GROMACS .gro file of C-alpha atoms in nm:
model
  414
    1MET     CA    1  -3.477   1.715   0.713
    2LEU     CA    2  -3.399   1.372   0.655
    3PHE     CA    3  -3.756   1.222   0.575
    4SER     CA    4  -3.831   1.485   0.337
    5PHE     CA    5  -3.526   1.443   0.173
    6LEU     CA    6  -3.569   1.015   0.150
    7ALA     CA    7  -3.955   1.011   0.105
    8PHE     CA    8  -3.947   1.322  -0.153
    9LEU     CA    9  -3.625   1.292  -0.374
   10LEU     CA   10  -3.826   1.118  -0.649
   11VAL     CA   11  -4.170   1.239  -0.578
   12PHE     CA   12  -4.172   1.586  -0.636
   13GLN     CA   13  -3.931   1.752  -0.954
   14LEU     CA   14  -3.720   2.031  -0.824
   15ALA     CA   15  -3.649   1.756  -0.469
   16TYR     CA   16  -3.277   1.695  -0.578
   17ALA     CA   17  -3.206   2.032  -0.543
   18VAL     CA   18  -3.435   2.261  -0.310
   19LEU     CA   19  -3.434   2.043   0.017
   20PRO     CA   20  -3.010   1.984  -0.005
   21VAL     CA   21  -3.026   2.359  -0.033
   22LEU     CA   22  -3.212   2.383   0.285
   23ALA     CA   23  -2.988   2.131   0.421
   24VAL     CA   24  -2.719   2.296   0.332
   25ALA     CA   25  -2.827   2.602   0.499
   26THR     CA   26  -2.876   2.445   0.832
   27ALA     CA   27  -2.553   2.271   0.854
   28LEU     CA   28  -2.424   2.640   0.798
   29LEU     CA   29  -2.613   2.795   1.112
   30CYS     CA   30  -2.518   2.514   1.311
   31LEU     CA   31  -2.159   2.589   1.249
   32VAL     CA   32  -2.231   2.905   1.295
   33ILE     CA   33  -2.396   2.899   1.638
   34CYS     CA   34  -2.173   2.565   1.784
   35ARG     CA   35  -1.887   2.669   1.677
   36SER     CA   36  -1.737   2.570   1.962
   37ARG     CA   37  -1.784   2.256   1.991
   38VAL     CA   38  -1.702   2.130   1.633
   39GLY     CA   39  -1.363   1.982   1.690
   40ALA     CA   40  -1.478   1.806   1.997
   41ARG     CA   41  -1.758   1.624   1.791
   42LEU     CA   42  -1.577   1.540   1.507
   43ALA     CA   43  -1.369   1.202   1.515
   44ALA     CA   44  -1.110   1.063   1.301
   45ASP     CA   45  -1.328   0.915   1.056
   46ASP     CA   46  -1.532   1.220   1.011
   47VAL     CA   47  -1.180   1.446   0.910
   48VAL     CA   48  -1.143   1.095   0.590
   49MET     CA   49  -1.500   1.108   0.499
   50LEU     CA   50  -1.478   1.490   0.451
   51TRP     CA   51  -1.084   1.475   0.267
   52VAL     CA   52  -1.262   1.202   0.061
   53LEU     CA   53  -1.552   1.405  -0.095
   54GLY     CA   54  -1.356   1.728  -0.094
   55LEU     CA   55  -1.076   1.569  -0.325
   56PHE     CA   56  -1.372   1.496  -0.518
   57SER     CA   57  -1.461   1.824  -0.557
   58LEU     CA   58  -1.174   1.991  -0.602
   59VAL     CA   59  -1.037   1.778  -0.880
   60TRP     CA   60  -1.334   1.860  -1.044
   61LEU     CA   61  -1.349   2.190  -1.007
   62ALA     CA   62  -1.026   2.143  -1.160
   63ASP     CA   63  -1.103   2.084  -1.445
   64VAL     CA   64  -1.396   2.334  -1.489
   65TRP     CA   65  -1.093   2.563  -1.476
   66ARG     CA   66  -0.870   2.444  -1.715
   67THR     CA   67  -1.164   2.394  -1.965
   68ALA     CA   68  -1.402   2.702  -1.877
   69LEU     CA   69  -1.673   2.468  -1.880
   70TRP     CA   70  -1.922   2.374  -1.597
   71PRO     CA   71  -2.141   1.987  -1.649
   72VAL     CA   72  -2.464   2.108  -1.627
   73GLY     CA   73  -2.618   1.705  -1.575
   74SER     CA   74  -2.834   1.463  -1.778
   75GLU     CA   75  -3.072   1.649  -1.964
   76ASN     CA   76  -2.908   1.982  -1.900
   77VAL     CA   77  -3.079   1.949  -1.525
   78GLY     CA   78  -2.856   2.086  -1.216
   79ALA     CA   79  -2.618   2.297  -1.187
   80LEU     CA   80  -2.232   2.327  -1.042
   81LEU     CA   81  -2.235   1.999  -1.004
   82PRO     CA   82  -1.831   1.978  -0.876
   83LEU     CA   83  -1.950   2.165  -0.596
   84TRP     CA   84  -2.216   1.962  -0.427
   85PRO     CA   85  -1.913   1.748  -0.262
   86LEU     CA   86  -1.811   2.020  -0.122
   87LEU     CA   87  -2.203   2.125   0.003
   88ALA     CA   88  -2.248   1.753   0.112
   89GLY     CA   89  -1.931   1.742   0.294
   90ALA     CA   90  -2.021   2.099   0.508
   91VAL     CA   91  -2.354   1.912   0.587
   92LEU     CA   92  -2.175   1.667   0.732
   93LEU     CA   93  -1.968   1.842   0.933
   94GLY     CA   94  -2.242   2.073   1.106
   95TRP     CA   95  -2.489   1.755   1.122
   96ARG     CA   96  -2.159   1.580   1.289
   97SER     CA   97  -2.128   1.860   1.568
   98SER     CA   98  -2.466   1.984   1.612
   99VAL     CA   99  -2.746   1.769   1.539
  100ARG     CA  100  -2.859   1.425   1.722
  101LEU     CA  101  -3.039   1.220   1.408
  102VAL     CA  102  -3.357   0.985   1.491
  103ALA     CA  103  -3.330   0.669   1.400
  104PRO     CA  104  -3.748   0.663   1.287
  105ALA     CA  105  -3.691   0.958   1.064
  106TRP     CA  106  -3.463   0.694   0.865
  107TRP     CA  107  -3.679   0.425   0.835
  108TRP     CA  108  -3.975   0.621   0.791
  109GLY     CA  109  -3.847   0.823   0.510
  110VAL     CA  110  -3.713   0.523   0.307
  111ALA     CA  111  -4.050   0.380   0.375
  112ILE     CA  112  -4.275   0.646   0.260
  113GLY     CA  113  -4.037   0.742  -0.039
  114ALA     CA  114  -3.993   0.343  -0.189
  115LEU     CA  115  -4.419   0.310  -0.169
  116LEU     CA  116  -4.450   0.713  -0.359
  117ALA     CA  117  -4.214   0.585  -0.593
  118GLY     CA  118  -4.432   0.229  -0.649
  119ALA     CA  119  -4.738   0.410  -0.664
  120ILE     CA  120  -4.649   0.715  -0.945
  121ALA     CA  121  -4.450   0.420  -1.121
  122GLY     CA  122  -4.774   0.176  -1.133
  123TYR     CA  123  -5.018   0.488  -1.171
  124GLU     CA  124  -4.822   0.601  -1.484
  125HIS     CA  125  -4.770   0.234  -1.585
  126PHE     CA  126  -5.141   0.020  -1.565
  127TRP     CA  127  -5.342   0.338  -1.552
  128LEU     CA  128  -5.176   0.638  -1.834
  129GLY     CA  129  -5.019   0.321  -2.042
  130ARG     CA  130  -4.607   0.443  -2.017
  131TRP     CA  131  -4.418   0.184  -2.126
  132ARG     CA  132  -4.089   0.308  -1.884
  133PRO     CA  133  -4.274   0.537  -1.626
  134ASP     CA  134  -4.009   0.781  -1.496
  135ASN     CA  135  -4.273   1.075  -1.314
  136GLY     CA  136  -4.153   1.314  -1.574
  137MET     CA  137  -3.718   1.276  -1.491
  138ASN     CA  138  -3.496   1.035  -1.646
  139ALA     CA  139  -3.636   0.666  -1.611
  140ILE     CA  140  -3.283   0.471  -1.520
  141PRO     CA  141  -3.178   0.694  -1.229
  142PHE     CA  142  -3.581   0.684  -1.113
  143GLY     CA  143  -3.576   0.322  -1.151
  144ASN     CA  144  -3.261   0.300  -0.967
  145ILE     CA  145  -3.304   0.523  -0.661
  146ALA     CA  146  -3.656   0.373  -0.605
  147LEU     CA  147  -3.461  -0.005  -0.578
  148LEU     CA  148  -3.198   0.179  -0.329
  149LEU     CA  149  -3.489   0.289  -0.143
  150GLY     CA  150  -3.648  -0.037  -0.109
  151THR     CA  151  -3.344  -0.237  -0.012
  152LEU     CA  152  -3.268  -0.038   0.240
  153CYS     CA  153  -3.631  -0.085   0.315
  154LEU     CA  154  -3.501  -0.500   0.404
  155VAL     CA  155  -3.248  -0.401   0.627
  156PRO     CA  156  -3.441  -0.310   1.013
  157LEU     CA  157  -3.667  -0.628   0.901
  158VAL     CA  158  -3.335  -0.829   0.839
  159LEU     CA  159  -3.160  -0.691   1.197
  160LEU     CA  160  -3.371  -0.516   1.411
  161ARG     CA  161  -3.619  -0.722   1.588
  162PHE     CA  162  -3.685  -0.537   1.859
  163PRO     CA  163  -3.907  -0.251   1.869
  164LEU     CA  164  -3.698   0.056   1.768
  165GLY     CA  165  -3.834   0.317   2.048
  166HIS     CA  166  -4.187   0.406   2.034
  167CYS     CA  167  -4.217   0.487   1.658
  168PHE     CA  168  -4.096   0.092   1.520
  169SER     CA  169  -4.412  -0.100   1.504
  170ALA     CA  170  -4.593  -0.362   1.344
  171LEU     CA  171  -4.762  -0.067   1.125
  172GLN     CA  172  -4.386   0.012   1.047
  173ARG     CA  173  -4.310  -0.343   0.986
  174GLY     CA  174  -4.580  -0.334   0.730
  175MET     CA  175  -4.465  -0.015   0.605
  176LEU     CA  176  -4.152  -0.161   0.570
  177VAL     CA  177  -4.260  -0.463   0.396
  178MET     CA  178  -4.451  -0.285   0.095
  179GLY     CA  179  -4.182  -0.038   0.078
  180ALA     CA  180  -3.964  -0.292  -0.019
  181LEU     CA  181  -4.215  -0.454  -0.290
  182ALA     CA  182  -4.294  -0.113  -0.421
  183GLY     CA  183  -3.905  -0.006  -0.458
  184LEU     CA  184  -3.903  -0.302  -0.634
  185LEU     CA  185  -4.206  -0.282  -0.871
  186ALA     CA  186  -4.109   0.045  -0.986
  187SER     CA  187  -3.737  -0.042  -1.087
  188VAL     CA  188  -3.921  -0.303  -1.272
  189LEU     CA  189  -4.123  -0.142  -1.443
  190SER     CA  190  -3.891   0.168  -1.524
  191GLY     CA  191  -3.730  -0.080  -1.784
  192THR     CA  192  -3.392  -0.063  -1.537
  193ARG     CA  193  -3.136  -0.359  -1.650
  194GLY     CA  194  -2.919  -0.247  -1.492
  195GLY     CA  195  -3.026  -0.214  -1.155
  196TRP     CA  196  -3.184  -0.557  -1.144
  197VAL     CA  197  -2.835  -0.660  -1.252
  198VAL     CA  198  -2.711  -0.509  -0.945
  199PHE     CA  199  -3.010  -0.609  -0.676
  200PRO     CA  200  -2.894  -0.962  -0.616
  201ALA     CA  201  -2.540  -0.821  -0.482
  202LEU     CA  202  -2.765  -0.596  -0.277
  203ALA     CA  203  -2.985  -0.902  -0.157
  204LEU     CA  204  -2.629  -1.102  -0.105
  205LEU     CA  205  -2.492  -0.834   0.140
  206VAL     CA  206  -2.867  -0.773   0.315
  207SER     CA  207  -2.892  -1.170   0.397
  208GLY     CA  208  -2.495  -1.205   0.484
  209ALA     CA  209  -2.595  -0.977   0.726
  210GLY     CA  210  -2.920  -1.198   0.873
  211LEU     CA  211  -2.754  -1.527   0.858
  212LEU     CA  212  -2.699  -1.350   1.175
  213SER     CA  213  -3.011  -1.292   1.280
  214LEU     CA  214  -3.244  -1.407   1.051
  215PRO     CA  215  -3.419  -1.835   0.983
  216ARG     CA  216  -3.227  -1.976   0.746
  217GLY     CA  217  -3.567  -2.007   0.583
  218ARG     CA  218  -3.660  -1.628   0.583
  219VAL     CA  219  -3.327  -1.566   0.401
  220LEU     CA  220  -3.370  -1.814   0.078
  221ALA     CA  221  -3.708  -1.635   0.104
  222LEU     CA  222  -3.523  -1.335   0.060
  223LEU     CA  223  -3.231  -1.438  -0.187
  224ALA     CA  224  -3.566  -1.543  -0.401
  225MET     CA  225  -3.749  -1.261  -0.443
  226ALA     CA  226  -3.380  -1.140  -0.539
  227LEU     CA  227  -3.370  -1.349  -0.859
  228MET     CA  228  -3.766  -1.355  -0.900
  229PRO     CA  229  -3.900  -1.422  -1.282
  230ARG     CA  230  -4.048  -1.093  -1.393
  231ALA     CA  231  -4.164  -1.098  -1.716
  232PRO     CA  232  -4.100  -0.717  -1.763
  233VAL     CA  233  -3.756  -0.804  -1.602
  234SER     CA  234  -3.708  -1.132  -1.824
  235ASP     CA  235  -3.806  -0.955  -2.121
  236ARG     CA  236  -3.511  -0.686  -2.066
  237LEU     CA  237  -3.269  -0.911  -1.972
  238GLY     CA  238  -3.407  -1.100  -2.326
  239GLN     CA  239  -3.364  -0.810  -2.535
  240GLY     CA  240  -3.013  -0.664  -2.406
  241VAL     CA  241  -2.889  -1.057  -2.500
  242ASN     CA  242  -3.038  -0.985  -2.850
  243ASN     CA  243  -2.866  -0.662  -2.797
  244LEU     CA  244  -2.535  -0.829  -2.759
  245GLN     CA  245  -2.560  -1.075  -3.006
  246GLU     CA  246  -2.686  -0.828  -3.249
  247TYR     CA  247  -2.346  -0.622  -3.199
  248THR     CA  248  -2.112  -0.861  -3.253
  249GLN     CA  249  -2.264  -0.917  -3.599
  250GLY     CA  250  -2.198  -0.546  -3.633
  251GLY     CA  251  -2.470  -0.374  -3.563
  252THR     CA  252  -2.431  -0.076  -3.300
  253GLY     CA  253  -2.744   0.093  -3.280
  254SER     CA  254  -2.925  -0.102  -3.000
  255SER     CA  255  -2.937   0.067  -2.671
  256LEU     CA  256  -2.699  -0.165  -2.534
  257GLY     CA  257  -2.454  -0.157  -2.816
  258LEU     CA  258  -2.460   0.253  -2.828
  259ARG     CA  259  -2.330   0.170  -2.428
  260LEU     CA  260  -2.056  -0.043  -2.550
  261GLU     CA  261  -1.954   0.157  -2.876
  262MET     CA  262  -1.945   0.500  -2.573
  263TRP     CA  263  -1.752   0.261  -2.379
  264ARG     CA  264  -1.518   0.200  -2.678
  265ALA     CA  265  -1.484   0.524  -2.717
  266GLY     CA  266  -1.362   0.637  -2.372
  267TRP     CA  267  -1.112   0.380  -2.427
  268ALA     CA  268  -0.984   0.509  -2.673
  269LEU     CA  269  -0.992   0.867  -2.528
  270ILE     CA  270  -0.812   0.736  -2.215
  271GLN     CA  271  -0.544   0.583  -2.442
  272VAL     CA  272  -0.433   0.898  -2.590
  273LYS     CA  273  -0.451   1.099  -2.270
  274PRO     CA  274  -0.486   0.867  -1.953
  275LEU     CA  275  -0.324   1.137  -1.651
  276LEU     CA  276  -0.564   1.434  -1.660
  277GLY     CA  277  -0.770   1.275  -1.934
  278TRP     CA  278  -1.000   1.549  -2.162
  279GLY     CA  279  -1.221   1.775  -2.003
  280GLU     CA  280  -1.568   1.871  -1.998
  281GLY     CA  281  -1.671   1.982  -2.311
  282ARG     CA  282  -1.320   1.874  -2.488
  283LEU     CA  283  -1.411   1.474  -2.454
  284GLU     CA  284  -1.711   1.551  -2.636
  285ALA     CA  285  -1.569   1.730  -2.893
  286ARG     CA  286  -1.297   1.479  -3.011
  287ARG     CA  287  -1.566   1.201  -2.937
  288ASP     CA  288  -1.772   1.349  -3.234
  289GLN     CA  289  -1.478   1.456  -3.437
  290TRP     CA  290  -1.449   1.064  -3.463
  291VAL     CA  291  -1.774   0.962  -3.510
  292VAL     CA  292  -1.724   1.203  -3.812
  293GLU     CA  293  -1.457   0.984  -3.989
  294GLY     CA  294  -1.666   0.743  -3.899
  295ARG     CA  295  -1.530   0.560  -3.627
  296PHE     CA  296  -1.775   0.501  -3.374
  297ASN     CA  297  -2.181   0.504  -3.445
  298PRO     CA  298  -2.360   0.832  -3.452
  299GLY     CA  299  -2.598   0.750  -3.199
  300ILE     CA  300  -2.366   0.833  -2.939
  301SER     CA  301  -2.312   1.195  -2.992
  302ARG     CA  302  -2.648   1.204  -2.881
  303TYR     CA  303  -2.561   1.199  -2.497
  304ASP     CA  304  -2.293   1.427  -2.285
  305GLN     CA  305  -2.168   1.132  -2.073
  306LEU     CA  306  -2.045   0.756  -2.177
  307HIS     CA  307  -2.324   0.591  -1.913
  308ASN     CA  308  -2.032   0.435  -1.709
  309ASP     CA  309  -1.920   0.590  -1.437
  310ILE     CA  310  -1.601   0.469  -1.426
  311VAL     CA  311  -1.488   0.509  -1.770
  312ASP     CA  312  -1.661   0.899  -1.825
  313THR     CA  313  -1.410   0.963  -1.496
  314LEU     CA  314  -1.088   0.829  -1.682
  315ALA     CA  315  -1.146   0.984  -1.958
  316ARG     CA  316  -1.272   1.336  -1.877
  317ARG     CA  317  -1.027   1.373  -1.575
  318GLY     CA  318  -0.765   1.101  -1.626
  319VAL     CA  319  -0.645   0.864  -1.351
  320ILE     CA  320  -0.592   1.167  -1.092
  321GLY     CA  321  -0.968   1.188  -1.126
  322LEU     CA  322  -1.030   0.802  -1.120
  323ALA     CA  323  -0.863   0.786  -0.854
  324THR     CA  324  -1.072   1.048  -0.632
  325LEU     CA  325  -1.419   0.823  -0.784
  326LEU     CA  326  -1.270   0.473  -0.603
  327GLY     CA  327  -1.207   0.665  -0.315
  328LEU     CA  328  -1.539   0.805  -0.317
  329TYR     CA  329  -1.629   0.423  -0.361
  330PHE     CA  330  -1.416   0.268  -0.105
  331VAL     CA  331  -1.303   0.468   0.191
  332PRO     CA  332  -1.675   0.491   0.305
  333LEU     CA  333  -1.718   0.119   0.276
  334LEU     CA  334  -1.428   0.092   0.409
  335LEU     CA  335  -1.574   0.284   0.727
  336PHE     CA  336  -1.888   0.153   0.725
  337TRP     CA  337  -1.734  -0.207   0.733
  338ARG     CA  338  -1.554  -0.056   1.041
  339TYR     CA  339  -1.829   0.079   1.190
  340TRP     CA  340  -2.045  -0.260   1.215
  341ARG     CA  341  -1.774  -0.461   1.336
  342GLN     CA  342  -1.805  -0.221   1.621
  343GLY     CA  343  -2.139  -0.275   1.668
  344MET     CA  344  -2.085  -0.673   1.661
  345LYS     CA  345  -1.854  -0.561   1.961
  346VAL     CA  346  -2.080  -0.359   2.188
  347GLY     CA  347  -2.381  -0.587   2.031
  348SER     CA  348  -2.571  -0.312   1.913
  349ARG     CA  349  -2.842  -0.406   1.665
  350LYS     CA  350  -2.865  -0.052   1.528
  351VAL     CA  351  -2.589   0.061   1.453
  352GLN     CA  352  -2.499  -0.263   1.252
  353ALA     CA  353  -2.857  -0.164   1.074
  354PHE     CA  354  -2.722   0.162   1.009
  355ALA     CA  355  -2.346   0.013   0.878
  356LEU     CA  356  -2.541  -0.186   0.652
  357CYS     CA  357  -2.727   0.124   0.520
  358GLY     CA  358  -2.408   0.278   0.443
  359ALA     CA  359  -2.254  -0.054   0.249
  360VAL     CA  360  -2.536  -0.128   0.037
  361ILE     CA  361  -2.639   0.244  -0.089
  362VAL     CA  362  -2.202   0.190  -0.177
  363VAL     CA  363  -2.279  -0.133  -0.299
  364ALA     CA  364  -2.540  -0.023  -0.571
  365PHE     CA  365  -2.373   0.324  -0.620
  366VAL     CA  366  -2.107   0.143  -0.805
  367GLY     CA  367  -2.341  -0.062  -0.945
  368PHE     CA  368  -2.540   0.130  -1.118
  369GLY     CA  369  -2.265   0.342  -1.270
  370MET     CA  370  -2.194   0.019  -1.477
  371SER     CA  371  -2.416   0.090  -1.710
  372GLN     CA  372  -2.518   0.529  -1.637
  373SER     CA  373  -2.311   0.765  -1.557
  374MET     CA  374  -2.504   0.868  -1.230
  375LEU     CA  375  -2.289   1.094  -1.020
  376ARG     CA  376  -2.311   1.332  -1.372
  377ASP     CA  377  -2.743   1.297  -1.301
  378ALA     CA  378  -2.859   1.638  -1.027
  379ARG     CA  379  -3.060   1.383  -0.928
  380GLY     CA  380  -2.822   1.059  -0.891
  381LEU     CA  381  -2.556   1.274  -0.747
  382SER     CA  382  -2.803   1.470  -0.458
  383GLY     CA  383  -2.899   1.063  -0.393
  384PHE     CA  384  -2.560   0.921  -0.336
  385LEU     CA  385  -2.426   1.264  -0.181
  386GLY     CA  386  -2.704   1.264   0.061
  387LEU     CA  387  -2.785   0.908   0.160
  388LEU     CA  388  -2.387   0.876   0.191
  389VAL     CA  389  -2.375   1.187   0.440
  390PHE     CA  390  -2.721   1.045   0.667
  391ALA     CA  391  -2.542   0.673   0.649
  392GLU     CA  392  -2.202   0.867   0.765
  393ALA     CA  393  -2.400   1.092   0.960
  394SER     CA  394  -2.608   0.788   1.189
  395SER     CA  395  -2.365   0.475   1.179
  396GLY     CA  396  -2.024   0.634   1.222
  397ARG     CA  397  -2.203   0.802   1.632
  398CYS     CA  398  -2.568   0.638   1.655
  399ARG     CA  399  -2.736   0.887   1.839
  400VAL     CA  400  -3.066   0.739   1.949
  401THR     CA  401  -3.210   0.838   2.312
  402GLY     CA  402  -3.023   0.561   2.536
  403LEU     CA  403  -2.710   0.430   2.638
  404SER     CA  404  -2.364   0.563   2.552
  405VAL     CA  405  -2.055   0.332   2.499
  406PRO     CA  406  -1.727   0.457   2.460
  407LEU     CA  407  -1.562   0.280   2.156
  408GLY     CA  408  -1.167   0.443   2.108
  409LYS     CA  409  -1.232   0.762   1.946
  410HIS     CA  410  -1.564   0.731   1.907
  411ASP     CA  411  -1.878   0.765   2.108
  412LEU     CA  412  -2.157   0.575   1.997
  413ARG     CA  413  -2.533   0.618   2.152
  414VAL     CA  414  -2.696   0.325   2.079
   0.00000   0.00000   0.00000
C-alpha cells in the first residue's frame, strides 16, 4: 500500500481516491483485529498528531454544517474533502497499532513515482508538444508533487551512505538519482513557478542535513542543482516579473495579476468577518458580488479558491480555521525535528532519514500553498495527508528489522 501510493499517485487518475480508500479499509481491519494492542503501541506523539488531524477536519466539517455546502475541490474533482483528515487519522491509528512498515517500500516508492512522473511529463512535452504537461490533471499539483517526490529521492542519498537492508543496492541508488532528476524535470516542464520558488528552501533543508554526512563539495553540488539555470524556469520567472510590473501599472489580467487580485479580495473578505470567516459558498458569492460592483477583476470569479491556503482558510473559516491549519503545518514539523534529534542521540541515520522526509513534506506544502490552495485540491490534499501519515508512521517509530533502542516513551526499532 505504501509503495503503490507513492509510485502511482501521479500516474493513474483515480489513485488519489482508490488507494486511500483501500488504506482506510486495511487500517480499520487492523484496528478490529488488534484492538487490544492499540493503547499499548500508541505513543504520546501519535495522540498529538491525531488531535491535529481531527481538529482540522472537525472545524472544516463545522463550516460545512453551517453553510450546508460541501467543497468539491479544484476542477470539481474530489468529494467529502473535510472528512479526509479524519480518515488519515484512522490510517495512522491502525498502522501504528498493528503494521510494521518496511523502509525499502518508501524509498522504492518515491523513486518509481518520481521516475514515472518525469517520463509522463517528458512524453507529453517533447512527443505530444504540450506546453504544460499534466497527465490529465491540474498542472500545478502535478508539478509540485513530482518536485516533492524528486526531493525525497535526495534524502537517502544524503543521509544513508550504507546499504539499507538487502534492497538498498547500487540499483536503488541509481534509481534514486534518476528519480531526483525526473521529479525536477516534471516540475520544470509543468511550468509551476511556485514549486521552483520552494525548491531552493527544500534543497537548503536537505543540504543542512547533509553537512553532517557528505563532503562539502557534494553539498555545494546539491545547492547548485537547486539554483541551476534552465530555460523553462528562467522563462517562467521572467514572465512572473513582467506580470508583477503589469499589475503595478494597473493590469490585473495576467496569471500573477489574477493571483494578486484574489489575495486582495481575500484580505477584504477577512477584514469583514475575521473570527469565523464567510464559509463554503458564501465566500464565492460575496467575492462575485464585489466583482460585479467593479472592485476586482472579473477573472477571479472563474476560480473556487483564492490560490493561497492561508488566505483562503482565513477568509473561509476565520481565525479558528487558520489556527487548525497552522497546527497541521507546524505541529508535525516540531515532531519531525524531535525525531531527528532522537535519531542523532542513538546514532540512527534511518530514523533521521524518515524525520527529514517528514520535514521536507511539510515545508514543501507550506511553500506550495503560498501560490495555490493545495489542500482544496483532491490530489494535493490526498498527497499531503498520505505522505504525512507515512512519514509519521515511519519516523515516529521506525520499524526495520534489527536492534530495538528504547527512548523514553518511544521504542525506535533501527
